[in-house]
PDB file of C-alpha atoms in Angstrom:
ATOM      1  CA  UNK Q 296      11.250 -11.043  -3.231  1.00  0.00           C
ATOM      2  CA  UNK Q 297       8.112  -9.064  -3.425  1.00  0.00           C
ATOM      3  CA  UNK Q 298       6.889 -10.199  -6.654  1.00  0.00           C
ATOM      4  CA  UNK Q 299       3.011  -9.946  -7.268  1.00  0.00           C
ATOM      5  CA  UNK Q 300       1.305 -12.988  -8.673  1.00  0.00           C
ATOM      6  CA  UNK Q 301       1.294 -12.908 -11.928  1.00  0.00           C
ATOM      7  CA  UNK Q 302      -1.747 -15.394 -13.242  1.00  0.00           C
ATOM      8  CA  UNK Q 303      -5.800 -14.220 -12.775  1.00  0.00           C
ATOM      9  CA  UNK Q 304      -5.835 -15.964  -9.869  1.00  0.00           C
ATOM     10  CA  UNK Q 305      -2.960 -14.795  -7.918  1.00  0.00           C
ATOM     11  CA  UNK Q 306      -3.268 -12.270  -5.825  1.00  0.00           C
ATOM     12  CA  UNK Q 307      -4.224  -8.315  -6.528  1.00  0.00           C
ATOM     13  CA  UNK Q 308      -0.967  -6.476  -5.403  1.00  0.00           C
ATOM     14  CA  UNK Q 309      -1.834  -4.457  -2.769  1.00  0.00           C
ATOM     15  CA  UNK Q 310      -5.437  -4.052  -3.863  1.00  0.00           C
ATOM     16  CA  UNK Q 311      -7.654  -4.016  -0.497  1.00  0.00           C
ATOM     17  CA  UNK Q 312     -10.047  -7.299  -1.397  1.00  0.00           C
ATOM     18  CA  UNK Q 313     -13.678  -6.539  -0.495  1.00  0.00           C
ATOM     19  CA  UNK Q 314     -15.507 -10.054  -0.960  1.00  0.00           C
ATOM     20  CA  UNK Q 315     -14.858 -12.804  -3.009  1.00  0.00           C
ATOM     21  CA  UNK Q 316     -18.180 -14.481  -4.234  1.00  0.00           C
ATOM     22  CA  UNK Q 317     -18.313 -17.558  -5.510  1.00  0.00           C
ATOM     23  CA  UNK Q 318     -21.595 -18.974  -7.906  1.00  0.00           C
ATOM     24  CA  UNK Q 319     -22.600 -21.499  -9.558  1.00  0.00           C
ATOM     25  CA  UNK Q 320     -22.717 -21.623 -13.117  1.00  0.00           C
ATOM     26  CA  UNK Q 321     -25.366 -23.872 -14.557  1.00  0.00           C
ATOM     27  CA  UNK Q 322     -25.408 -25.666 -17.986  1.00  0.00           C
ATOM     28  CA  UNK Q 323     -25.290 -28.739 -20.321  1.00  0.00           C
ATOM     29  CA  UNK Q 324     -22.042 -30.452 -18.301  1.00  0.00           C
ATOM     30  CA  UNK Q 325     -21.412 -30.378 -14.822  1.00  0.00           C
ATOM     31  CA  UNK Q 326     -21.564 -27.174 -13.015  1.00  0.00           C
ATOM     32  CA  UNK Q 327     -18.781 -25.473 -12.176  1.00  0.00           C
ATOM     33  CA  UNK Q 328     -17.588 -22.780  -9.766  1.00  0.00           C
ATOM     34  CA  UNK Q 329     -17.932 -18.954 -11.343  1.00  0.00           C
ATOM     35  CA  UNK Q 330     -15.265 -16.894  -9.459  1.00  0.00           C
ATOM     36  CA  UNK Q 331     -16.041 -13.152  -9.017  1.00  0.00           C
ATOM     37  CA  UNK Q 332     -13.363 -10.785  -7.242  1.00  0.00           C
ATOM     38  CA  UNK Q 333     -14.231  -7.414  -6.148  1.00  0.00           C
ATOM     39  CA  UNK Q 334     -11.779  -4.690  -5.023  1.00  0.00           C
ATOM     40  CA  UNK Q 335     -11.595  -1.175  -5.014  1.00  0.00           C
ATOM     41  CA  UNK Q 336     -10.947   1.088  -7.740  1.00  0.00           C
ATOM     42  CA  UNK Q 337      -7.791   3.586  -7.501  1.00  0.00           C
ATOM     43  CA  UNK Q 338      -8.598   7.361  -8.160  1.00  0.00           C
ATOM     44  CA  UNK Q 339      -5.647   7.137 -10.812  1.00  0.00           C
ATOM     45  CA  UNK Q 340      -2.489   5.033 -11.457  1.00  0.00           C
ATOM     46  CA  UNK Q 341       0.558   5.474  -9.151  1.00  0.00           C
ATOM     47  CA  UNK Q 342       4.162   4.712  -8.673  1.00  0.00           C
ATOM     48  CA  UNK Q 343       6.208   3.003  -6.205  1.00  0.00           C
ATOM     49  CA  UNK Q 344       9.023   4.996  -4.390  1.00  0.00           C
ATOM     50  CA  UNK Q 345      11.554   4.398  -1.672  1.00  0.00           C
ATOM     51  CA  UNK Q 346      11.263   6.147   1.623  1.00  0.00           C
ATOM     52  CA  UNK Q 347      14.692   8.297   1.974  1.00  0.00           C
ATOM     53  CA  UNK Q 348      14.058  10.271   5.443  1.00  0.00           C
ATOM     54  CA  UNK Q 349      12.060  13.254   6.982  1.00  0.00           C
ATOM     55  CA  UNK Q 350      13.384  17.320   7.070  1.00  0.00           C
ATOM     56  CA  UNK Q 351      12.445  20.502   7.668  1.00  0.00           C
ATOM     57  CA  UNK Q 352      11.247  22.540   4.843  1.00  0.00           C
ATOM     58  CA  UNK Q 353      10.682  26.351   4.732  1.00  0.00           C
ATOM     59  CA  UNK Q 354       7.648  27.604   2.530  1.00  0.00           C
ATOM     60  CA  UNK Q 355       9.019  29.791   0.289  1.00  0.00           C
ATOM     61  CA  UNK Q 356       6.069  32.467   0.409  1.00  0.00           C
ATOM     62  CA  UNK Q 357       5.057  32.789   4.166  1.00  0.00           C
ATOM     63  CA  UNK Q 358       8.600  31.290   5.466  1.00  0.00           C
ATOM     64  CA  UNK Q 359       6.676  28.959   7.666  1.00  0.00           C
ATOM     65  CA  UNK Q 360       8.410  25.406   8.709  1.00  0.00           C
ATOM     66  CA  UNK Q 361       6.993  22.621   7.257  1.00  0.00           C
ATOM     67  CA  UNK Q 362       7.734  18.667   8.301  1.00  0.00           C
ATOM     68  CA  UNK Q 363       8.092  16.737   4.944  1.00  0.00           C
ATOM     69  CA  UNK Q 364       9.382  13.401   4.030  1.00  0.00           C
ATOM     70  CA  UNK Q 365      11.376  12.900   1.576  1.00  0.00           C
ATOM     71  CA  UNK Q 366      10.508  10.294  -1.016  1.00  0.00           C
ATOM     72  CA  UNK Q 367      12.448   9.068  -4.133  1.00  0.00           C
ATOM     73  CA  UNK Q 368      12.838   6.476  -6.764  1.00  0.00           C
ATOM     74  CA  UNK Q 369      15.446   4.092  -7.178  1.00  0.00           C
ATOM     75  CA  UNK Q 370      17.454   2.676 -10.674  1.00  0.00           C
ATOM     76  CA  UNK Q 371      14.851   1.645 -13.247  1.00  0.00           C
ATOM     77  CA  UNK Q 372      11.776   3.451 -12.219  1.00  0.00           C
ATOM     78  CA  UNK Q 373       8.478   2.671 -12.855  1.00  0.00           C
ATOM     79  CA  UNK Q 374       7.634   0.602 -16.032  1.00  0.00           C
ATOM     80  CA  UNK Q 375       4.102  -0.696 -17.417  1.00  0.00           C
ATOM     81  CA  UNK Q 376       5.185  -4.701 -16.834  1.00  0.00           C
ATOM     82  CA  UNK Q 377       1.047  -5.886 -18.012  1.00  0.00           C
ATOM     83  CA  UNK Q 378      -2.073  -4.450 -19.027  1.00  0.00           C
ATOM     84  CA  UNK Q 379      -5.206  -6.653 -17.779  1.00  0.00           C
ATOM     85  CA  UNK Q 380      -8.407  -6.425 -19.231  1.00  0.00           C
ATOM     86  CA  UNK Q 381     -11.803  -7.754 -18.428  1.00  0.00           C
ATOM     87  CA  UNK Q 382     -11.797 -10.067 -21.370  1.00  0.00           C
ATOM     88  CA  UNK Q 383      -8.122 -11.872 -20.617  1.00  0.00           C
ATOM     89  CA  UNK Q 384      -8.126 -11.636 -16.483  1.00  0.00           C
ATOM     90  CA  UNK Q 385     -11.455 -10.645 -15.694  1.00  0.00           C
ATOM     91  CA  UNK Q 386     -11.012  -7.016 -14.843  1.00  0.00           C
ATOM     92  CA  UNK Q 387      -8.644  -3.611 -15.999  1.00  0.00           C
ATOM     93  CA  UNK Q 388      -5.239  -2.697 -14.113  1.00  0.00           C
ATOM     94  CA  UNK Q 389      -1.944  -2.065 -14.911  1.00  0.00           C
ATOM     95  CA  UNK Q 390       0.986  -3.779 -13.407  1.00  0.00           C
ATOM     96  CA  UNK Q 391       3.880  -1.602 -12.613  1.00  0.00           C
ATOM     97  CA  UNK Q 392       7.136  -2.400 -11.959  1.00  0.00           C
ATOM     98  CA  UNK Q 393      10.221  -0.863  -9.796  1.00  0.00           C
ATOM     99  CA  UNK Q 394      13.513  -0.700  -8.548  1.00  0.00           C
ATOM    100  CA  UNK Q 395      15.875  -2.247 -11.577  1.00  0.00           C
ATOM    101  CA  UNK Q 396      18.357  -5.230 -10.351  1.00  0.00           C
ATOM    102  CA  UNK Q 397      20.456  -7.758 -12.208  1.00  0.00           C
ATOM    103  CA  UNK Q 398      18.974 -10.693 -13.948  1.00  0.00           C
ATOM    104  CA  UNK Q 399      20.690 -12.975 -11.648  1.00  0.00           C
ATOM    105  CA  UNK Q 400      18.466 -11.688  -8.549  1.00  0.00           C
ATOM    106  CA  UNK Q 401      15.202 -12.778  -9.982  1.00  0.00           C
ATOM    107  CA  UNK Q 402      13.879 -16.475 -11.283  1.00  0.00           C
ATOM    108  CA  UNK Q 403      13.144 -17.205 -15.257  1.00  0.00           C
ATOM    109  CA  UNK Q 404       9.352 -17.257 -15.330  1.00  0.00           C
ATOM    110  CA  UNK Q 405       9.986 -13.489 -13.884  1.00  0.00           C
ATOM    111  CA  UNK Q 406      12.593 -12.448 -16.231  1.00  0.00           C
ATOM    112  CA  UNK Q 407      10.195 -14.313 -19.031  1.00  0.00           C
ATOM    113  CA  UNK Q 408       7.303 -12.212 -17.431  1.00  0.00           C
ATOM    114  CA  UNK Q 409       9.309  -8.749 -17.858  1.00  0.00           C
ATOM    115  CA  UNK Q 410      10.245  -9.877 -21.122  1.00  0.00           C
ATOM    116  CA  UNK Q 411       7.076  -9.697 -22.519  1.00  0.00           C
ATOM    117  CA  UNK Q 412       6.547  -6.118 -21.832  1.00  0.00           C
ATOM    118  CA  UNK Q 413      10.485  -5.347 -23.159  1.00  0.00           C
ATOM    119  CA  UNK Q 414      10.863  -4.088 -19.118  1.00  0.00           C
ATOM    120  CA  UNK Q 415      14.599  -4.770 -18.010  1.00  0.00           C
ATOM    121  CA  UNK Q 416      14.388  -6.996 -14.217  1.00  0.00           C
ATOM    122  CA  UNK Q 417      12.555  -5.491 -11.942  1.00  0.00           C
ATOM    123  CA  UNK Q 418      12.028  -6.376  -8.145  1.00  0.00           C
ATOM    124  CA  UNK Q 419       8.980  -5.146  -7.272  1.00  0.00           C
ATOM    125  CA  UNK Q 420       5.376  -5.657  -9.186  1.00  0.00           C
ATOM    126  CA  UNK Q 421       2.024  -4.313  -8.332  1.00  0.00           C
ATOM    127  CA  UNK Q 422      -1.231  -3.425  -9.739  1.00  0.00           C
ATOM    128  CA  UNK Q 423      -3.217  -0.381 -10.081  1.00  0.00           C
ATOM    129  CA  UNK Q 424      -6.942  -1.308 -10.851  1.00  0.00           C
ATOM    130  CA  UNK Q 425      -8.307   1.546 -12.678  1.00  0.00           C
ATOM    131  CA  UNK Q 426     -11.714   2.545 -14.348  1.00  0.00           C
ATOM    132  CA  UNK Q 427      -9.777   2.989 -17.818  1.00  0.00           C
ATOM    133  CA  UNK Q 428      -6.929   1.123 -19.302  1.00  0.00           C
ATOM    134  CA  UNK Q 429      -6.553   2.570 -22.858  1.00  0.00           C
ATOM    135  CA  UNK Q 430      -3.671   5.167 -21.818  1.00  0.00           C
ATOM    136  CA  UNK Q 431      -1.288   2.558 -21.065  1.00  0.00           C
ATOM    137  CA  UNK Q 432       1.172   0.096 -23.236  1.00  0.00           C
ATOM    138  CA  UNK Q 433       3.304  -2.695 -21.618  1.00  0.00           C
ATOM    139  CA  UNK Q 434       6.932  -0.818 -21.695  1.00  0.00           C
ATOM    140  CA  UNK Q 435       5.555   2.337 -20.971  1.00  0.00           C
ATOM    141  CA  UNK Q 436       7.807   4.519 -17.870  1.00  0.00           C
ATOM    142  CA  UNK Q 437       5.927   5.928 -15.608  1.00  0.00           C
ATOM    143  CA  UNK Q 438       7.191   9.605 -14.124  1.00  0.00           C
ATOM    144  CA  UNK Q 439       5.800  11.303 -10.899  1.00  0.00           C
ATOM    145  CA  UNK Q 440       6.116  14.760 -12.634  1.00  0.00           C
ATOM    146  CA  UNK Q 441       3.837  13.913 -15.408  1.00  0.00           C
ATOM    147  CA  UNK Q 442       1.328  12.052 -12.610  1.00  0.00           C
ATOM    148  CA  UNK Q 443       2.072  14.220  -9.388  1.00  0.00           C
ATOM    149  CA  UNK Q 444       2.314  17.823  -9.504  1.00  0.00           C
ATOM    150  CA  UNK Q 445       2.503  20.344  -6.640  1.00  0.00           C
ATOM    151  CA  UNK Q 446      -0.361  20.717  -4.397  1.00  0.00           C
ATOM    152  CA  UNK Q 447      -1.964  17.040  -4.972  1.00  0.00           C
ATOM    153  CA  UNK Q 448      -3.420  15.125  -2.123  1.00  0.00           C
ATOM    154  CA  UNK Q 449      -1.679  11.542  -2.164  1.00  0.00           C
ATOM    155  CA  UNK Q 450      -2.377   7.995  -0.546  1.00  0.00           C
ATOM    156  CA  UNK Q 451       0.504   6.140   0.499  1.00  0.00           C
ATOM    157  CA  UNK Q 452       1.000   2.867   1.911  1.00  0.00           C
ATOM    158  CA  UNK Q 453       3.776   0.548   3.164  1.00  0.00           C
ATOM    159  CA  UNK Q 454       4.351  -1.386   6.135  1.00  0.00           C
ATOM    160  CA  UNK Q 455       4.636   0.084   9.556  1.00  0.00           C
ATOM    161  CA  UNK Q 456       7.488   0.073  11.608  1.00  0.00           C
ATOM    162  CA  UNK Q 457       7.934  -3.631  13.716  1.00  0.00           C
ATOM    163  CA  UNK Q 458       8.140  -2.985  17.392  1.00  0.00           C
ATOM    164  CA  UNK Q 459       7.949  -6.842  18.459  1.00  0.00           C
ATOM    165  CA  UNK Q 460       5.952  -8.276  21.281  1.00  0.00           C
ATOM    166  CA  UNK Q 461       4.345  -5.250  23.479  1.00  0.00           C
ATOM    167  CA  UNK Q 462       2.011  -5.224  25.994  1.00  0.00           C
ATOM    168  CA  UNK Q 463      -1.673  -3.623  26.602  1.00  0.00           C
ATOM    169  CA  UNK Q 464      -0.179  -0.399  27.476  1.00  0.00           C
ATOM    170  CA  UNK Q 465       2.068   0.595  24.808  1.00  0.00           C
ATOM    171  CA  UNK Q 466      -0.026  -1.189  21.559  1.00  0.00           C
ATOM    172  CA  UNK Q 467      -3.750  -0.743  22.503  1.00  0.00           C
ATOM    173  CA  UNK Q 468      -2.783   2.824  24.615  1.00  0.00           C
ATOM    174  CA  UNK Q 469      -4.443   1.057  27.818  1.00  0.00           C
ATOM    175  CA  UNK Q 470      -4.487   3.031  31.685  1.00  0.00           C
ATOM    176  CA  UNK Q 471      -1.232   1.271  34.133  1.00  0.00           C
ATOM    177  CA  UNK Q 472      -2.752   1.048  38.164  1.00  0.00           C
ATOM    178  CA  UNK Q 473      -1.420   2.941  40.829  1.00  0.00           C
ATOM    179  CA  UNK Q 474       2.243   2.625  41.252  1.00  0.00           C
ATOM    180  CA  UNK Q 475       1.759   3.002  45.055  1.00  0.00           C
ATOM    181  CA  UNK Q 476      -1.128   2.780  47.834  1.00  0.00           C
ATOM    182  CA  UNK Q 477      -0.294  -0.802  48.134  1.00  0.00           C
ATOM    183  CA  UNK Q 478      -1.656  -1.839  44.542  1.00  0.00           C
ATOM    184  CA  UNK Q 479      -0.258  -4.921  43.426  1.00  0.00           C
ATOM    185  CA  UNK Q 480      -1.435  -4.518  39.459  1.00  0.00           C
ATOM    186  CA  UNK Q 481       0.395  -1.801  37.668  1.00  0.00           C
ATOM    187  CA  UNK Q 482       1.208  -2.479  34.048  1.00  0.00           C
ATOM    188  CA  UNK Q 483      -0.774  -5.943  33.958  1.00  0.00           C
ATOM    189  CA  UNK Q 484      -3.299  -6.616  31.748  1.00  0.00           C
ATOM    190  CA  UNK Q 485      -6.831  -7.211  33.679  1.00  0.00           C
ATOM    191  CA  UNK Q 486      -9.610  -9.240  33.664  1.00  0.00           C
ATOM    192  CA  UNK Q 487      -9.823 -10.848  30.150  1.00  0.00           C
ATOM    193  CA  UNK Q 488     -13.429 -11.868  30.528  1.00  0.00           C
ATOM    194  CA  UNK Q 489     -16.016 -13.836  32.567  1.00  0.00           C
ATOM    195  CA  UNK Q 490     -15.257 -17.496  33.872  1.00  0.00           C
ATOM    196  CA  UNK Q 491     -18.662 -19.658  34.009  1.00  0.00           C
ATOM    197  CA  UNK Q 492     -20.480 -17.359  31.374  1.00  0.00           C
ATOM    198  CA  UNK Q 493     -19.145 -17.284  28.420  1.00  0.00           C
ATOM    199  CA  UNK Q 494     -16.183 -19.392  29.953  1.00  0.00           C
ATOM    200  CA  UNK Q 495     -13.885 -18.231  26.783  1.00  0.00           C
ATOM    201  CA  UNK Q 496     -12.553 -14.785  25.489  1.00  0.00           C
ATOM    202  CA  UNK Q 497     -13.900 -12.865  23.113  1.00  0.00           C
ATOM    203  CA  UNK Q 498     -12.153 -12.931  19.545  1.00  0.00           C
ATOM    204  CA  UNK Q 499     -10.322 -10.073  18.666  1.00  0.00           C
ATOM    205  CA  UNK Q 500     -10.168  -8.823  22.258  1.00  0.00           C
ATOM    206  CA  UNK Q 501      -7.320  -6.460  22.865  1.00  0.00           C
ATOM    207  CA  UNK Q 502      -4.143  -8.466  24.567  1.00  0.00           C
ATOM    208  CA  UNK Q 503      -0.447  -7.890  24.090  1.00  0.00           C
ATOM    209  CA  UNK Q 504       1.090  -9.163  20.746  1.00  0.00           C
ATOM    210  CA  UNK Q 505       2.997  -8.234  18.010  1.00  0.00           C
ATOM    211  CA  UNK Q 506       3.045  -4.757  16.850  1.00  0.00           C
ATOM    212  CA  UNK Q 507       3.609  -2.977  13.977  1.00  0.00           C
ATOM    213  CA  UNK Q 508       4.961  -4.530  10.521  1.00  0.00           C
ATOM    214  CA  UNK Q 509       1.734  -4.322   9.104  1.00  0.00           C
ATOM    215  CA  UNK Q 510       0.702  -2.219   5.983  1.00  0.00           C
ATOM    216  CA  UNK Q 511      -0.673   0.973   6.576  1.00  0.00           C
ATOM    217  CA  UNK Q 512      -2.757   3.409   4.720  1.00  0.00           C
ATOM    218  CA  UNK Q 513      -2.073   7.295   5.213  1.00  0.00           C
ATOM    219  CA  UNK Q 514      -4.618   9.425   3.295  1.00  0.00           C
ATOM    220  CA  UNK Q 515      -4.552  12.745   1.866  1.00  0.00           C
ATOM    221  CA  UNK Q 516      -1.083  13.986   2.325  1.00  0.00           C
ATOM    222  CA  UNK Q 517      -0.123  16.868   0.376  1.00  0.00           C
ATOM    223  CA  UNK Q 518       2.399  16.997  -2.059  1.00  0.00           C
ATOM    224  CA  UNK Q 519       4.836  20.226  -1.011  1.00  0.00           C
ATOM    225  CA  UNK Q 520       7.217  19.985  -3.533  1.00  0.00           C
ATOM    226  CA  UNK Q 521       8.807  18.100  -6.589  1.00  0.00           C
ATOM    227  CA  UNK Q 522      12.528  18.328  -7.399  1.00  0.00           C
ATOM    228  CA  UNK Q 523      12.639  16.925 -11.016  1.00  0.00           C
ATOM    229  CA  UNK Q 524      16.896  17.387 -11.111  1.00  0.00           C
ATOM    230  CA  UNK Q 525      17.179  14.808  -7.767  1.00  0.00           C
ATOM    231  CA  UNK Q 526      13.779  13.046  -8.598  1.00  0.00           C
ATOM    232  CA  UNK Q 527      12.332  13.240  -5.236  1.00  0.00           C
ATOM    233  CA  UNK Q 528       9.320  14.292  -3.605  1.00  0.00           C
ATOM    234  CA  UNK Q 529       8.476  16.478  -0.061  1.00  0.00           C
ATOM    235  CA  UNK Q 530       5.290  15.008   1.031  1.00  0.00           C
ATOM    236  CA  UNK Q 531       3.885  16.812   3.954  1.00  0.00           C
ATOM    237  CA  UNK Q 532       3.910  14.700   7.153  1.00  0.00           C
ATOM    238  CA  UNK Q 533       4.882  11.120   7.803  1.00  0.00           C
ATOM    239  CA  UNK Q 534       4.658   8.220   6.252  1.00  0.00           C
ATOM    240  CA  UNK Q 535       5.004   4.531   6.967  1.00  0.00           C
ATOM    241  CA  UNK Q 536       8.289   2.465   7.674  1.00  0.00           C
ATOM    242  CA  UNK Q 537      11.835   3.348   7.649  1.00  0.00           C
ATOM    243  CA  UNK Q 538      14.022   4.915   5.274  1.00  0.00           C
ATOM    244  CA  UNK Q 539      14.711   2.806   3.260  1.00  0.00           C
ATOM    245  CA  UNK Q 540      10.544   1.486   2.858  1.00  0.00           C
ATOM    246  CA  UNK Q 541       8.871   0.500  -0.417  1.00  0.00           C
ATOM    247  CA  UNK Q 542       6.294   2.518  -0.612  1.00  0.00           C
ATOM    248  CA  UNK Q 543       2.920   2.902  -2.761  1.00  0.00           C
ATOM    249  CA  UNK Q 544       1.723   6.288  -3.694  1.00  0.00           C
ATOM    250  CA  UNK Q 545      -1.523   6.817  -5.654  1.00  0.00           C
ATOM    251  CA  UNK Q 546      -3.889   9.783  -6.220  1.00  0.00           C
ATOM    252  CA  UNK Q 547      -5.896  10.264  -2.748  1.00  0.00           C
ATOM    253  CA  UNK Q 548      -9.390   9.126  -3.133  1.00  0.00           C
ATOM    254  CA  UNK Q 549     -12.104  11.338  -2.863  1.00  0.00           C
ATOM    255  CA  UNK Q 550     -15.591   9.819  -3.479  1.00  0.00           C
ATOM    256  CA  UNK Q 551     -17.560  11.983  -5.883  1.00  0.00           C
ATOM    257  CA  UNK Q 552     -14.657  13.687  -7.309  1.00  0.00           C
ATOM    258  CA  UNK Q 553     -12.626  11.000  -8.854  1.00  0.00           C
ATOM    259  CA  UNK Q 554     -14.193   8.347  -7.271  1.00  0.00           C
ATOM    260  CA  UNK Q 555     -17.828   7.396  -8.289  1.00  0.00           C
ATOM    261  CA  UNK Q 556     -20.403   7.420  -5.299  1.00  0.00           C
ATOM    262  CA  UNK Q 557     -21.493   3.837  -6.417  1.00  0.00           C
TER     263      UNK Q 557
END
């Protein structure tokens, strides 16, 4: 159940956290801890949309192939489930919600959650922290034509494609030995670092591991097209996961045009 937390102090959606500070506020009783959370601003409030699979698409004007994915939007849509303000949760966003399911798939402090806002059960909820709130009502559908139109550059997130435990060569794009001449190292790994000085490896030196799985970021795709009759979009290029993939799709970011400098 992806289900964002829904109290001040859970945690922001998807919002990237910068730094979390914590001071020391001083007074007549005892002091107490003052909790300040930063995180980035979004260029505009988004949607979330379901991977569906890739195709060719021909450019109308100059007939010229283009690679988009398709992306669309499953039973239920996107619904306003909370609007938080700086003087109830200590900053603005708006908490969407997607992809409708029976009651019976989610617990009653969710269903009492979506209740509040007069949103039917949703399965998904995440937040869009914005500069300005007052355009938005608890209830309130959100639809990509109205936010997206043709042309738009796009962020979109989701997690990557797992591809399990992988080795030096195929995650961190290392160089195999020679496969002949007698050479006895081909696709191992290598030295790993010094033995009396430091006498430890390095953190965050590149080894074999997991790979993939993670959430991932693509910026500034272009929106090719928007189909309002099967309520889907072409974005230009690939995005991350499988069909199938919850994605995240918000206006790209572009600092000093919808983003402020500071």
């Amino acid at each position: 159940m992806a289900m964002a937390a829904v109290g001040v102090g859970g945690a922001l959606g998807f919002l990237p956290l910068r730094r979390r500070e914590v001071s020391w506020s001083v007074g007549s009783g005892a002091r107490r801890p003052l909790v300040v959370v930063r995180a980035s601003y979004e260029a505009g409030v988004g949607v979330m949309a379901t991977k569906v699979g890739m195709m060719t698409y021909f450019d109308p004007a100059t007939g010229k192939p283009i690679p988009v994915t398709i992306v669309g939007f499953r039973e239920g849509g996107n619904v306003v489930t909370q609007v938080k303000t700086a003087a109830t949760d200590g900053y603005d966003a708006v908490q969407v919600g997607y992809h409708g399911v029976r009651e019976d798939k989610l617990t009653r402090p969710e269903l009492g959650h979506l209740g509040k806002a007069g949103a039917p059960p949703l399965r998904h909820l995440q937040e869009f922290r914005l500069q300005s709130i007052d355009a938005f009502n608890p209830g309130q559908s959100l639809d990509c034509a109205e936010l997206f139109k043709e042309g738009d550059l796009v962020d979109i997130s989701g997690n990557s494609i797992g591809k399990g435990f992988q080795g030096g060569i195929k995650r961190h794009n290392f160089k195999r030995g020679l496969m002949t001449h007698g050479s006895k190292s081909h696709r191992a790994l290598g030295s790993i670092g010094a033995g009396t000085t430091p006498g430890r490896v390095y953190k965050g030196k590149k080894m074999p591991g997991r790979m993939g799985g993670t959430k991932t970021k693509i910026r500034k795709l272009k929106v090719v097209k928007i189909d309002n009759d099967l309520r889907v979009l072409m974005i230009k290029g690939a995005v991350p996961g499988k069909p199938g993939n919850l994605l995240r799709i918000t206006p790209a970011k572009i600092v000093g045009k919808n983003i402020p400098k500071n």
